[in-house]
Coordinates of C-alpha atoms in Angstrom, one line a residue:
X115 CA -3.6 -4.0 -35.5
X116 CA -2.2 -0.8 -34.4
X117 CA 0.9 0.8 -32.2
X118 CA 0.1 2.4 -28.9
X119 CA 2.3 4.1 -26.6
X120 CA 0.9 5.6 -23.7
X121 CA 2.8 8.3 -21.9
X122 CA 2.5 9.1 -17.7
X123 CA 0.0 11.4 -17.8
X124 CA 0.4 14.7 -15.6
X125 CA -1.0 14.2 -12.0
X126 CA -2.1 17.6 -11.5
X127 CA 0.6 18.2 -8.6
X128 CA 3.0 20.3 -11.2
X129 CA 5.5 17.7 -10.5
X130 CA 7.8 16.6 -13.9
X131 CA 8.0 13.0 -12.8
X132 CA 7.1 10.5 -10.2
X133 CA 8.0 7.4 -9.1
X134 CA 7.4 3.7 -10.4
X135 CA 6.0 2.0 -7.1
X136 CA 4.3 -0.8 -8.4
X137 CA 3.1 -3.0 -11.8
X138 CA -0.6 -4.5 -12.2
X139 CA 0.1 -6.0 -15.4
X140 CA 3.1 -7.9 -17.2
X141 CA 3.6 -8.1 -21.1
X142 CA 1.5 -10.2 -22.7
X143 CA -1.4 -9.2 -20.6
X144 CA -4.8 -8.1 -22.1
X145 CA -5.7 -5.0 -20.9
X146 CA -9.1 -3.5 -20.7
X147 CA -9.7 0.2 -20.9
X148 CA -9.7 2.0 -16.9
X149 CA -7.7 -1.1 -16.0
X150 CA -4.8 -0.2 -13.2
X151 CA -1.8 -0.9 -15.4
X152 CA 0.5 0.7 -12.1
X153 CA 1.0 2.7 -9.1
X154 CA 2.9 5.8 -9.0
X155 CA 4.4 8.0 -6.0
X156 CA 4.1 11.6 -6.3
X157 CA 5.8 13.6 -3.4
X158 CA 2.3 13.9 -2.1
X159 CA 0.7 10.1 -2.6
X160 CA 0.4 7.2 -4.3
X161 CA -1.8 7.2 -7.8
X162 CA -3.0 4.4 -9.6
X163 CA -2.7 4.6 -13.5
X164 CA -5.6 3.4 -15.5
X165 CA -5.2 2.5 -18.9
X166 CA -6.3 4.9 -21.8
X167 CA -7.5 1.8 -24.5
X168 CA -8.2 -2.0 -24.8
X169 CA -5.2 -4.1 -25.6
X170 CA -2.8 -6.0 -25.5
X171 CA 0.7 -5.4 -23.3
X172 CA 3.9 -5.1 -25.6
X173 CA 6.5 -3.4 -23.5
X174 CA 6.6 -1.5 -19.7
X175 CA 9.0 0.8 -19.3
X176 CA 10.3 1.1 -15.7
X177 CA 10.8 -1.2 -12.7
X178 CA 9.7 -0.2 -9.5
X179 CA 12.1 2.7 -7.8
X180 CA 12.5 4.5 -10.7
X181 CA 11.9 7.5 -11.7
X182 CA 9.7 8.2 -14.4
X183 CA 9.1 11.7 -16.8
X184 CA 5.9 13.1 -17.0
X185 CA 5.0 12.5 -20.8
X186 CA 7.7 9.9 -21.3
X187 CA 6.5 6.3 -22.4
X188 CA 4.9 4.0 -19.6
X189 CA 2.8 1.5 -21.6
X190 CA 3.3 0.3 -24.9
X191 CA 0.1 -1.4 -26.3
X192 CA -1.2 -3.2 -29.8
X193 CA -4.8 -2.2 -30.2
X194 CA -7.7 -2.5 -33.1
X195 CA -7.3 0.2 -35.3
X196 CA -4.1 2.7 -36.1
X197 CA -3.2 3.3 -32.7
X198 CA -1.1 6.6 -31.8
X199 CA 2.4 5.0 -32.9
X200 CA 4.0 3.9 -36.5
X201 CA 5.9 0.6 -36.6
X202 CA 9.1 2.6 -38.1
X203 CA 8.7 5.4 -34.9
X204 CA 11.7 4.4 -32.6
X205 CA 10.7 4.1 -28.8
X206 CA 12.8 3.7 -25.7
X207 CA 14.2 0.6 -25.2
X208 CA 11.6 -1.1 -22.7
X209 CA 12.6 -2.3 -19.7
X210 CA 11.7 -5.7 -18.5
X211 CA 9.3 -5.9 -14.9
X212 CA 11.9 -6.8 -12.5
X213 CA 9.6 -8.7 -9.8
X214 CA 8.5 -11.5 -9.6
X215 CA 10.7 -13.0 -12.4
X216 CA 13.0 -11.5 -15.6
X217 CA 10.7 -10.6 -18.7
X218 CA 11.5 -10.9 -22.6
X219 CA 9.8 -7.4 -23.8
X220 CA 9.5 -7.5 -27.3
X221 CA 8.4 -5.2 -30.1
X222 CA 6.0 -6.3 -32.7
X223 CA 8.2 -8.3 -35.4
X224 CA 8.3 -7.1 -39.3
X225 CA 5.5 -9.0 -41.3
X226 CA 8.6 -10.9 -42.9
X227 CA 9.8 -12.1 -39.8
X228 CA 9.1 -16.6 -40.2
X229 CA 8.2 -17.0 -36.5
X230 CA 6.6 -15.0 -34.0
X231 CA 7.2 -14.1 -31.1
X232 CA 6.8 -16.3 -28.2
X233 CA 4.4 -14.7 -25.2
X234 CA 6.2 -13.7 -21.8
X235 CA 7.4 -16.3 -19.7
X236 CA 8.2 -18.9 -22.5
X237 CA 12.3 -19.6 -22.1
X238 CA 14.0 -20.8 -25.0
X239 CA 12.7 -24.7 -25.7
X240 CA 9.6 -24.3 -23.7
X241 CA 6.1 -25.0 -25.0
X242 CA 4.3 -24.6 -21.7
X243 CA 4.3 -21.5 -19.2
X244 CA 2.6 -22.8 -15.7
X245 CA 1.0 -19.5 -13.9
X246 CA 0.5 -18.9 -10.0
X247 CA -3.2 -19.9 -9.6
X248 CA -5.3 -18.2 -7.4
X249 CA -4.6 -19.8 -4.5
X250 CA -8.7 -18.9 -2.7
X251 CA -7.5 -15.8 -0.4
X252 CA -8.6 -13.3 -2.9
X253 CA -4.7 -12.2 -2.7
X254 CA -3.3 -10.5 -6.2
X255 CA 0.6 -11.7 -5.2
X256 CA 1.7 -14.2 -2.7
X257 CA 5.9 -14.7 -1.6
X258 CA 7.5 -17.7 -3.1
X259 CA 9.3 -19.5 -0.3
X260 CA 10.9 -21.9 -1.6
X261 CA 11.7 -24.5 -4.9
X262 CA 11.3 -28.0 -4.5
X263 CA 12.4 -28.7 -8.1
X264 CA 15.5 -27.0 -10.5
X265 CA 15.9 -26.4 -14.0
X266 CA 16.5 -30.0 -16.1
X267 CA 14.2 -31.7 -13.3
X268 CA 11.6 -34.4 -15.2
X269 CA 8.2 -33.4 -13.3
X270 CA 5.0 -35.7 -12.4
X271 CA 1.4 -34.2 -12.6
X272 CA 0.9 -33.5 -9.2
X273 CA 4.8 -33.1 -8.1
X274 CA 5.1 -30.4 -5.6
X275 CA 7.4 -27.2 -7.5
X276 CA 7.3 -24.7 -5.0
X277 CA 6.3 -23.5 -1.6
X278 CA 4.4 -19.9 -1.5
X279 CA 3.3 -17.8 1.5
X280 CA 0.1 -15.6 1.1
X281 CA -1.3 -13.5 4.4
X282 CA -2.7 -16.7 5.9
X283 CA -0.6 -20.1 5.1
X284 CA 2.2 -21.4 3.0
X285 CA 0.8 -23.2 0.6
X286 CA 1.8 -26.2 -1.5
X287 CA 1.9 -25.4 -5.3
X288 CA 1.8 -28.6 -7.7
X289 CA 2.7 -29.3 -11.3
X290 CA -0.5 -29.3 -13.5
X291 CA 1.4 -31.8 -16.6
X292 CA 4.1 -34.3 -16.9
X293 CA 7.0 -32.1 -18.3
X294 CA 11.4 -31.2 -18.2
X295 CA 11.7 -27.8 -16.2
X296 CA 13.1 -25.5 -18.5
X297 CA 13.2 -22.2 -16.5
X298 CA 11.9 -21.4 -12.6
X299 CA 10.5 -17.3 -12.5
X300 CA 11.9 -15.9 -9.1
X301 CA 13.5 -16.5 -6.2
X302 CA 12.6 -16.9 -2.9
X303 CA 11.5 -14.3 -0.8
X304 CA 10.2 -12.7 -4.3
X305 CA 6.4 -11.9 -4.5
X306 CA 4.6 -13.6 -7.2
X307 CA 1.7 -12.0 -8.4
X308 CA -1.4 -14.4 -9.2
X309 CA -1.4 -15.3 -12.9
X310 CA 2.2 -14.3 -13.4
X311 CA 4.4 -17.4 -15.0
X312 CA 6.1 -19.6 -12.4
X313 CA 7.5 -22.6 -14.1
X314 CA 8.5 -23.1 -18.0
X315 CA 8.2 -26.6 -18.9
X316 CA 8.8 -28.5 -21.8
X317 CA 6.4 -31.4 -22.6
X318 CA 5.2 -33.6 -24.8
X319 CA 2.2 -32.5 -27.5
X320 CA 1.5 -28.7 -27.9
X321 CA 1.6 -27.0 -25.0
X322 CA 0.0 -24.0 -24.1
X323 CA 2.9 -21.3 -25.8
X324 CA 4.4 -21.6 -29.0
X325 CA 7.7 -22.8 -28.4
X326 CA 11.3 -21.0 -29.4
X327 CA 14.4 -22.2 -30.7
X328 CA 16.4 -23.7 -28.1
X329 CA 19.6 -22.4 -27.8
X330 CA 23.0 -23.7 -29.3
X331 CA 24.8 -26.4 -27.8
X332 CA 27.5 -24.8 -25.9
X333 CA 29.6 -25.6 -22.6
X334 CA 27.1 -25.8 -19.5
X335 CA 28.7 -22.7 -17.8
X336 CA 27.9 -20.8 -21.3
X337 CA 24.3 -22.2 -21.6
X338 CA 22.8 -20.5 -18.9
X339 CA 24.6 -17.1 -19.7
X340 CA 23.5 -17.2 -22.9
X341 CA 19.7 -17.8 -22.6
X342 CA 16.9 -15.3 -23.4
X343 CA 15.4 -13.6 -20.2
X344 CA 13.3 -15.6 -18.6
X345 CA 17.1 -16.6 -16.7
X346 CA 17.2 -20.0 -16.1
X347 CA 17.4 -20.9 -12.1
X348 CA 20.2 -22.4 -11.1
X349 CA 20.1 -25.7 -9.5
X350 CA 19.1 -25.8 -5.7
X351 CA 21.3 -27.9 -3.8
X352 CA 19.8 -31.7 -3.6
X353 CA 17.6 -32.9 -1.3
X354 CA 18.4 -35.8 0.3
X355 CA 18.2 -39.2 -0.5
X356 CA 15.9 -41.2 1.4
X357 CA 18.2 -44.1 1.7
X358 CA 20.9 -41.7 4.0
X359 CA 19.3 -39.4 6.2
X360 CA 22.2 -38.4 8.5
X361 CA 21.1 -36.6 11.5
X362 CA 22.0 -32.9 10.6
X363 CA 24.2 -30.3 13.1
X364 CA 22.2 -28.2 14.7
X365 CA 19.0 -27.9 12.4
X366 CA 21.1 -28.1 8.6
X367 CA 19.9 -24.9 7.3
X368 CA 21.6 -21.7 7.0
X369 CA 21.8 -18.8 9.3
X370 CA 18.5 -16.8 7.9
X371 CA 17.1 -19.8 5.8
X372 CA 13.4 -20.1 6.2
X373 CA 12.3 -23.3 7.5
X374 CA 10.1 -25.6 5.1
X375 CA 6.8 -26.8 6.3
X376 CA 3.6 -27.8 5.6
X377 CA 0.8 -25.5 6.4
X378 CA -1.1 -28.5 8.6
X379 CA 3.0 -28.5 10.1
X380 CA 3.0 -25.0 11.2
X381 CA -0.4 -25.2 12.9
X382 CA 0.6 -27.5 14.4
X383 CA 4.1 -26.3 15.8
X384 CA 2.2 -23.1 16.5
X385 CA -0.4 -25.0 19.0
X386 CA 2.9 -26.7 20.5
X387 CA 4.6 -23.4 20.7
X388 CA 7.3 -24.7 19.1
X389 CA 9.3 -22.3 16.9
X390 CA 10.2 -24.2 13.5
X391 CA 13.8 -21.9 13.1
X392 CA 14.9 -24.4 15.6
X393 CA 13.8 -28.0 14.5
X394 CA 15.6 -30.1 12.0
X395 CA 13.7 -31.6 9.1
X396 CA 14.2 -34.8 7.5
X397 CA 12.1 -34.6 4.5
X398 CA 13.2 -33.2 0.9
X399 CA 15.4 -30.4 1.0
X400 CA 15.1 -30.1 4.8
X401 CA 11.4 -30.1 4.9
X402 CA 10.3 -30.1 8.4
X403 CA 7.4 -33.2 8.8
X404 CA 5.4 -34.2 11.5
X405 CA 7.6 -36.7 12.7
X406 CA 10.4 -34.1 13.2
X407 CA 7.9 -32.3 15.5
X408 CA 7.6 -35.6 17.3
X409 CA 11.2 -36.0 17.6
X410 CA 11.7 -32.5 18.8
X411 CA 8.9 -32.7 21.1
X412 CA 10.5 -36.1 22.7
X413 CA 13.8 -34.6 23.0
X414 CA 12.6 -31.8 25.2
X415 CA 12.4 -29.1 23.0
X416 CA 16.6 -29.2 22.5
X417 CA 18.5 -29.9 19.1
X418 CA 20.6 -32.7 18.1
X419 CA 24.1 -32.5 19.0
X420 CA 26.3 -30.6 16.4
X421 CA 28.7 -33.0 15.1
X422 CA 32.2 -32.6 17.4
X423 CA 30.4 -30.4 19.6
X424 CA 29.7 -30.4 23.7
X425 CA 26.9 -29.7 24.3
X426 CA 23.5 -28.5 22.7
X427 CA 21.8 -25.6 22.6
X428 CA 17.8 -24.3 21.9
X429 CA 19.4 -21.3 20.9
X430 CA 21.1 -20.5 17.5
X431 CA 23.4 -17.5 16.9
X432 CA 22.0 -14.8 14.4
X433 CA 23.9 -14.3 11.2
X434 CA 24.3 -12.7 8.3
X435 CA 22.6 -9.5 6.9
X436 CA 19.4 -8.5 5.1
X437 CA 19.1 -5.8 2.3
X438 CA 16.2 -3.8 1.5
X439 CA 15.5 -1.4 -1.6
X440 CA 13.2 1.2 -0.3
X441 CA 10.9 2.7 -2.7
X442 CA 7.4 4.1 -2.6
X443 CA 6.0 6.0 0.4
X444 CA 9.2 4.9 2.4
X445 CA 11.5 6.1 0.4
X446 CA 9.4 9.5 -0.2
X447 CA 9.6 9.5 4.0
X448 CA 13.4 8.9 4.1
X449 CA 14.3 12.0 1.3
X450 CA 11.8 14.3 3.2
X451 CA 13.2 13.8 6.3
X452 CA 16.6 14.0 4.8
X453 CA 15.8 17.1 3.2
X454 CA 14.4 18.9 6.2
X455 CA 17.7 18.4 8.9
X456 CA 19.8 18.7 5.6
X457 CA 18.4 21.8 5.0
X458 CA 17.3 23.6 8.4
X459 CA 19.0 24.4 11.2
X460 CA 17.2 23.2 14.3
X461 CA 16.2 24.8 17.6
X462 CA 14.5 23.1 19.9
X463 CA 12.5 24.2 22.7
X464 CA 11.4 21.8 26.4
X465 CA 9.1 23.1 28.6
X466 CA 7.0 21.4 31.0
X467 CA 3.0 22.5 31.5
X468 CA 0.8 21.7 34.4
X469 CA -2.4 20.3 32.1
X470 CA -4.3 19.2 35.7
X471 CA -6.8 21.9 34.7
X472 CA -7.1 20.4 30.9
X473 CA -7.8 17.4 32.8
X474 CA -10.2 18.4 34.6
X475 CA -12.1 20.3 31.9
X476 CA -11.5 17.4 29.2
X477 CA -13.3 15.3 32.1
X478 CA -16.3 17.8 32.5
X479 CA -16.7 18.2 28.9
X480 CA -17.1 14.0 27.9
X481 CA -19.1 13.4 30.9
X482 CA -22.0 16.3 29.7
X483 CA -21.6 15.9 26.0
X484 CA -24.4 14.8 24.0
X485 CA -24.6 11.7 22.2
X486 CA -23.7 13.4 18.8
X487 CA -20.1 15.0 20.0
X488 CA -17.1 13.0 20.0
X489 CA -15.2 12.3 23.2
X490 CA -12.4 14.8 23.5
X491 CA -8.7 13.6 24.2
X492 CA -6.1 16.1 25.0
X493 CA -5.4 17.3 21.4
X494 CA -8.1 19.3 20.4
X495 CA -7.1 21.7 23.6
X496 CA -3.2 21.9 22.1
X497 CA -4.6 22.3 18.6
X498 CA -6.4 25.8 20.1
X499 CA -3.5 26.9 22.4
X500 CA -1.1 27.4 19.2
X501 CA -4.1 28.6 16.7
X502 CA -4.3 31.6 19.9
X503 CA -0.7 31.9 20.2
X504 CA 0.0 32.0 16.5
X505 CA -2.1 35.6 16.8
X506 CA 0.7 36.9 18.5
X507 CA 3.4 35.8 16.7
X508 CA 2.3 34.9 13.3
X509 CA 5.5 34.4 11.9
X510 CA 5.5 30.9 13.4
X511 CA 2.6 30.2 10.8
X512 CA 4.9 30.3 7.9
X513 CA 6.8 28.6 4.8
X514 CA 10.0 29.5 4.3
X515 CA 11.5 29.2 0.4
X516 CA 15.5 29.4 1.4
X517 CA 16.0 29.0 -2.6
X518 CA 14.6 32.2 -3.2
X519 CA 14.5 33.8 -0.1
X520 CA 11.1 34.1 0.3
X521 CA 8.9 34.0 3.3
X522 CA 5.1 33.2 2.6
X523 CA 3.5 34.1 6.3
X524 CA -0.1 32.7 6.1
X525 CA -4.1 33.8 7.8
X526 CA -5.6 30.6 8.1
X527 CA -4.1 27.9 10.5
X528 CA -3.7 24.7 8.7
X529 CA -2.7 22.2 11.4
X530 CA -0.6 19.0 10.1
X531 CA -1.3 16.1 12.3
X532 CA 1.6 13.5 12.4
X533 CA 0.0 10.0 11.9
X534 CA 1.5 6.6 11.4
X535 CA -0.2 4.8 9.1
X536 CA 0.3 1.1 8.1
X537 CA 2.2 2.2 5.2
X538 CA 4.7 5.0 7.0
X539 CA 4.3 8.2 8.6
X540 CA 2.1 10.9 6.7
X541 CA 0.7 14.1 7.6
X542 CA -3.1 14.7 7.5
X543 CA -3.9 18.6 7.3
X544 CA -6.8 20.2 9.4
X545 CA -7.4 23.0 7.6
X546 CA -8.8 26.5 9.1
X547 CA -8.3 24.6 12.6
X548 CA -9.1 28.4 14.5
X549 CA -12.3 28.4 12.9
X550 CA -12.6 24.9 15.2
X551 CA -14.5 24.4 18.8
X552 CA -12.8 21.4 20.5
X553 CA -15.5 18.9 19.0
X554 CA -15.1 19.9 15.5
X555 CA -11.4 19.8 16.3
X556 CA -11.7 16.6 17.5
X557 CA -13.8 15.5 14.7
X558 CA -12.1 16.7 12.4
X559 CA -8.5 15.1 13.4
X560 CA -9.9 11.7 13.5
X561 CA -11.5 11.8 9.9
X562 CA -8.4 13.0 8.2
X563 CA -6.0 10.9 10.4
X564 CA -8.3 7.9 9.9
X565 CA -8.1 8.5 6.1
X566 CA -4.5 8.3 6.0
X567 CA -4.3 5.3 7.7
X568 CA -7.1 3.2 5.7
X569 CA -5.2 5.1 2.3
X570 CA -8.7 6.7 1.2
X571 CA -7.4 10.4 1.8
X572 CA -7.1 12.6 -1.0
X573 CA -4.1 14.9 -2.0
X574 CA -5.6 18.0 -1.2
X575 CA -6.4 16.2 2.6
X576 CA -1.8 15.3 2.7
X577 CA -0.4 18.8 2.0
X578 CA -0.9 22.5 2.3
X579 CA 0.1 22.6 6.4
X580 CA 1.2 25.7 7.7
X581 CA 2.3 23.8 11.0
X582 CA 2.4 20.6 12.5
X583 CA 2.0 18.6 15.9
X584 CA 3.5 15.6 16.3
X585 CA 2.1 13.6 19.4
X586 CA 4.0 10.6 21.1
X587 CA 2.3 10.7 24.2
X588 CA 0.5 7.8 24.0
X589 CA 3.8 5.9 23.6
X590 CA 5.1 7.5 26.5
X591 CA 8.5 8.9 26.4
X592 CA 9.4 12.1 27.9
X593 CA 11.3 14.2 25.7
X594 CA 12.1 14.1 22.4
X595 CA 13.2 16.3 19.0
X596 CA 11.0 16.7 16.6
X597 CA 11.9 17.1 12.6
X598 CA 10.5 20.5 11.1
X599 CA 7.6 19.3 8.5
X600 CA 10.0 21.6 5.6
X601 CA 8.7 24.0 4.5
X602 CA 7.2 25.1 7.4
X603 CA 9.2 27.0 10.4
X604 CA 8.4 25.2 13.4
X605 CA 6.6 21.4 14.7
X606 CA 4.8 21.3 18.3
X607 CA 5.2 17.9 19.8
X608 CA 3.2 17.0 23.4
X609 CA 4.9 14.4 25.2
X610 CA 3.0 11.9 28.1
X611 CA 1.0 13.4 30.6
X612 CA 2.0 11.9 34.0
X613 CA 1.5 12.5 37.8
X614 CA 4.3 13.9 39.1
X615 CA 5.2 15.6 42.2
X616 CA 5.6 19.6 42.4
X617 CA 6.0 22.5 44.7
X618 CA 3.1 24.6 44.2
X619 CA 2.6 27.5 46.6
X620 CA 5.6 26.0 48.7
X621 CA 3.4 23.0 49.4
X622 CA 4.1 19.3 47.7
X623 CA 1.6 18.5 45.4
X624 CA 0.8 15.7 42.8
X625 CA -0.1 17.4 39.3
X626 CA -0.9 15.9 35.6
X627 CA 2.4 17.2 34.2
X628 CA 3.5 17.0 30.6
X629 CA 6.3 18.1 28.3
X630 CA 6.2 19.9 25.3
X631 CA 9.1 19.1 22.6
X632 CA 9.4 22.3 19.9
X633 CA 11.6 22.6 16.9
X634 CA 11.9 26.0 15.3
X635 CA 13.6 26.8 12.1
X636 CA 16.7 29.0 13.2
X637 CA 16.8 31.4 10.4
X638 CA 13.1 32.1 10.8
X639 CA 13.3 31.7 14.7
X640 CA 15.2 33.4 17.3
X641 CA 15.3 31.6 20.3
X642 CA 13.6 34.6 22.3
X643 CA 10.6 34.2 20.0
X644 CA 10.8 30.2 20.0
X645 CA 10.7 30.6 24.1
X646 CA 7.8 33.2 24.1
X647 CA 5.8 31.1 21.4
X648 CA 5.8 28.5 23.9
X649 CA 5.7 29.8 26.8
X650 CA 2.6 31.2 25.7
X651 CA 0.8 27.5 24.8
X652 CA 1.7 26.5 28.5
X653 CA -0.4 29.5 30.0
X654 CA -3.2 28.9 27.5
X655 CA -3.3 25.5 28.8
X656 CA -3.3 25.8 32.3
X657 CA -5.5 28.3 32.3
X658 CA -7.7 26.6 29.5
X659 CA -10.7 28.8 30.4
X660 CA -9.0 31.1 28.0
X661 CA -8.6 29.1 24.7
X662 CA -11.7 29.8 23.2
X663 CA -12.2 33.5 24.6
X664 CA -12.5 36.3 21.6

């Protein structure tokens, strides 16, 4: 058996590292060749990483919001053969997969070494690692609510350990042997991934791991400090006997606890329109039942008195705070954005247009298309008033590298069209959009923005804009400020179109009105050429006749 370390390969985007966003395999794990091993974030998208060879997992190096160097070590695994790595050659030290639990990485040991090493997930005097099943959603990771058991806990086949959420339902999970918990893998709100270790039992007879040494006796507040990674969970707090059941104040959890339910419970609730933050259960550790629901449901929908108090309430004050690491696509959102107000100075331009006449033509134009052409909304005709007005000032149509002040004015119009996808806001490019008519506009802005949003758009289809539109319209609103795409020199962002009363040739008239919300880069940008720039899109568009002369 053989050594190998494989190293993040370069992307192709020039970039000398990228982001750890996500692990599809733990150590321990057999890995076939092509296998996704991770994801990665480039500043462009996410890539999955296959794996270069059959093996087995030794060590990952990262956890997820890292950053890792191009051609540094990702993977280590022990393959047939020589492999690309010598026993003696010293690596990085490896660093455990944070999520869903704490894993021991460990190198190969020396042939002399007695015992061997003891797979992931075994915790010191455990001989049996229970894994999330496949809980029949086709799900690869599902959000571990809560424990019903701690470590030192003597468990029953069939004993319910833990409650996990998938997309659907919580769902029940139940100990597969008779066994003493030795160490619980995660905490809740922590996503499990299916086939990852979730309890470390020990029990009688062999098991299903090899076990380790348990550790020396020491006090109990050392004992848990000093055990090997799995870390030991400490004990939940007790559920309640079932010979005292006081009636709890208010519903006995803490501000931001998730209640505990059964799936059939939650139906339930949901059909009653009952909201389960609000009930208090009487089952183990606060475990809303059915007779709870009937209790709340006889009461009138109102809570138990709180002990002392004067009154009761359906309502419960909010509390506490949430924290959130943002990594991935969100995080890659968050430093562009940072980047661009950090780093250009903002003008921003409001103009109202009369688009009645855009109306009307976008009208004429669905109602005679043919049964091949796509029906027009009002983008395709914005998309064509700045390709013309970008002939006139083709500045506008620019990058701008303040680092070394260069200015890289571009021929072709490659229109970036801001989408919000179920992952974040990305920016789908329609490239050559003046070579366009309003249907192959309009074509084209759904496939690419449609790509983005189901993730199957490539690199090439996210970058390369030479200016953007951003469109809120269909939200309404009726101004706003839009962030310059850097490192582009100016964004183009329509507002709702609305009726609206005017004075047109000294008479009161209802028009389709609409404003349009432009940010300029200032050192690219005067203000007299920002103004003309758009002035110019509001005559194209109410006089659209015009847009696709010459």
């Amino acid at each position: 058996m053989g050594r190998f370390v494989f190293k993040l390969p370069d992307v192709g985007e020039g970039t000398a590292e990228a982001e750890l966003v996500a692990w599809h395999v733990a150590v321990g794990d057999m890995v076939e060749e092509d296998q996704i091993v991770a994801d990665i974030m480039t500043d462009k998208a996410t890539v999955e990483i296959t794996a270069p060879v059959s093996g087995k997992v030794l060590a990952i190096h990262g956890e997820p919001g890292q950053m890792v160097p191009v051609r540094g070590p990702l993977v280590e695994f022990e393959v047939e053969g020589a492999g690309n790595a010598s026993d003696a050659e010293p690596t990085p030290t490896p660093v455990a997969k944070s999520e869903p639990a704490p894993v021991a990485v460990e190198a190969p040991k020396a042939e002399a070494a007695p015992v061997s090493p003891a797979p992931v997930g075994a915790a010191a005097g455990a001989n049996y690692v229970f894994k999330l099943p496949d809980v029949g959603e086709g799900t690869a990771e599902a959000e571990l609510v809560g424990w019903h058991v701690k470590v030192g806990d003597a468990v029953e086949e069939d004993q319910i350990l833990a409650d996990i959420m998938t997309d659907k339902a919580t769902v029940e999970i139940t100990s597969p042997i008779n066994g003493v918990v030795v160490a619980l893998h995660g905490d809740a709100g922590q996503q499990v991934p299916v086939g990852g270790p979730l309890v470390s039992f020990k029990v009688e007879g062999k098991g299903n791991v090899a076990a380790t040494p348990a550790a020396a006796p020491a006090p109990a507040a050392k004992a848990e400090k000093a055990a090997p990674a799995p870390v030991a969970k400490p004990a939940a707090a007790p559920a309640p006997k079932a010979d005292a059941k006081p009636v709890p104040a208010m519903t006995g959890r803490q501000p931001g606890e998730r209640a505990l339910a059964s799936p059939a419970v939650r139906n339930r609730a949901r059909d009653l329109g009952i909201d389960l933050a609000f009930v208090p259960g009487s089952g183990p550790a606060g475990r809303i039942q059915h007779e709870d629901l009937d209790a709340f449901v006889a009461r009138g929908g109102s809570l138990p008195a709180a002990t002392g108090g004067t009154a009761s309430s359906t309502y419960a004050r909010a509390e506490g705070t949430t924290e959130t690491k943002i990594i991935g696509l969100r995080r890659k959102i968050a430093e562009k954005m940072a980047e661009s107000v950090r780093r250009i100075p903002h003008i921003t331009y409001v103009e109202e247009i009369d688009m009645t006449a855009v109306e009307e033509l976008r009208a004429h134009l669905n109602a005679t298309k043919s049964k091949d052409q796509p029906k027009l909304n009002v983008l395709p005709f914005i998309a064509r008033a700045i390709v013309v007005a970008l002939r006139d000032q083709p500045i506008i149509n620019s990058h701008y590298d303040d680092e070394a002040g260069v200015l890289t004015q571009h021929a072709p119009v490659h229109l970036g069209i801001a989408a919000q996808t179920p992952n974040g806001l990305m920016v789908p490019v329609v490239r050559h959009a003046e070579a366009l008519d309003p249907y192959a506009t309009a074509l084209e802005i759904a496939r690419v923005s449609g790509a983005a949003k189901d993730g199957s758009a490539k690199r090439e289809e996210l970058s390369g804009s030479t200016i953007t539109i951003t469109s809120l319209g269909t939200l309404g609103g009726v101004v706003h400020t839009p962030i310059i795409n850097h490192p582009e020199v100016a964004i183009v962002g329509p507002n709702k179109i609305a009726e609206r009363v005017v004075v047109k040739d000294g008479q009161m008239v209802v028009r389709k009105m609409m404003n349009l919300s432009s940010s300029f880069d200032h050192r690219i940008v005067d203000g007299h050429d920002a103004a003309v720039f758009v002035q110019r899109i509001k005559g194209l568009l109410e006089h659209p006749a015009t847009l696709w002369m010459n």
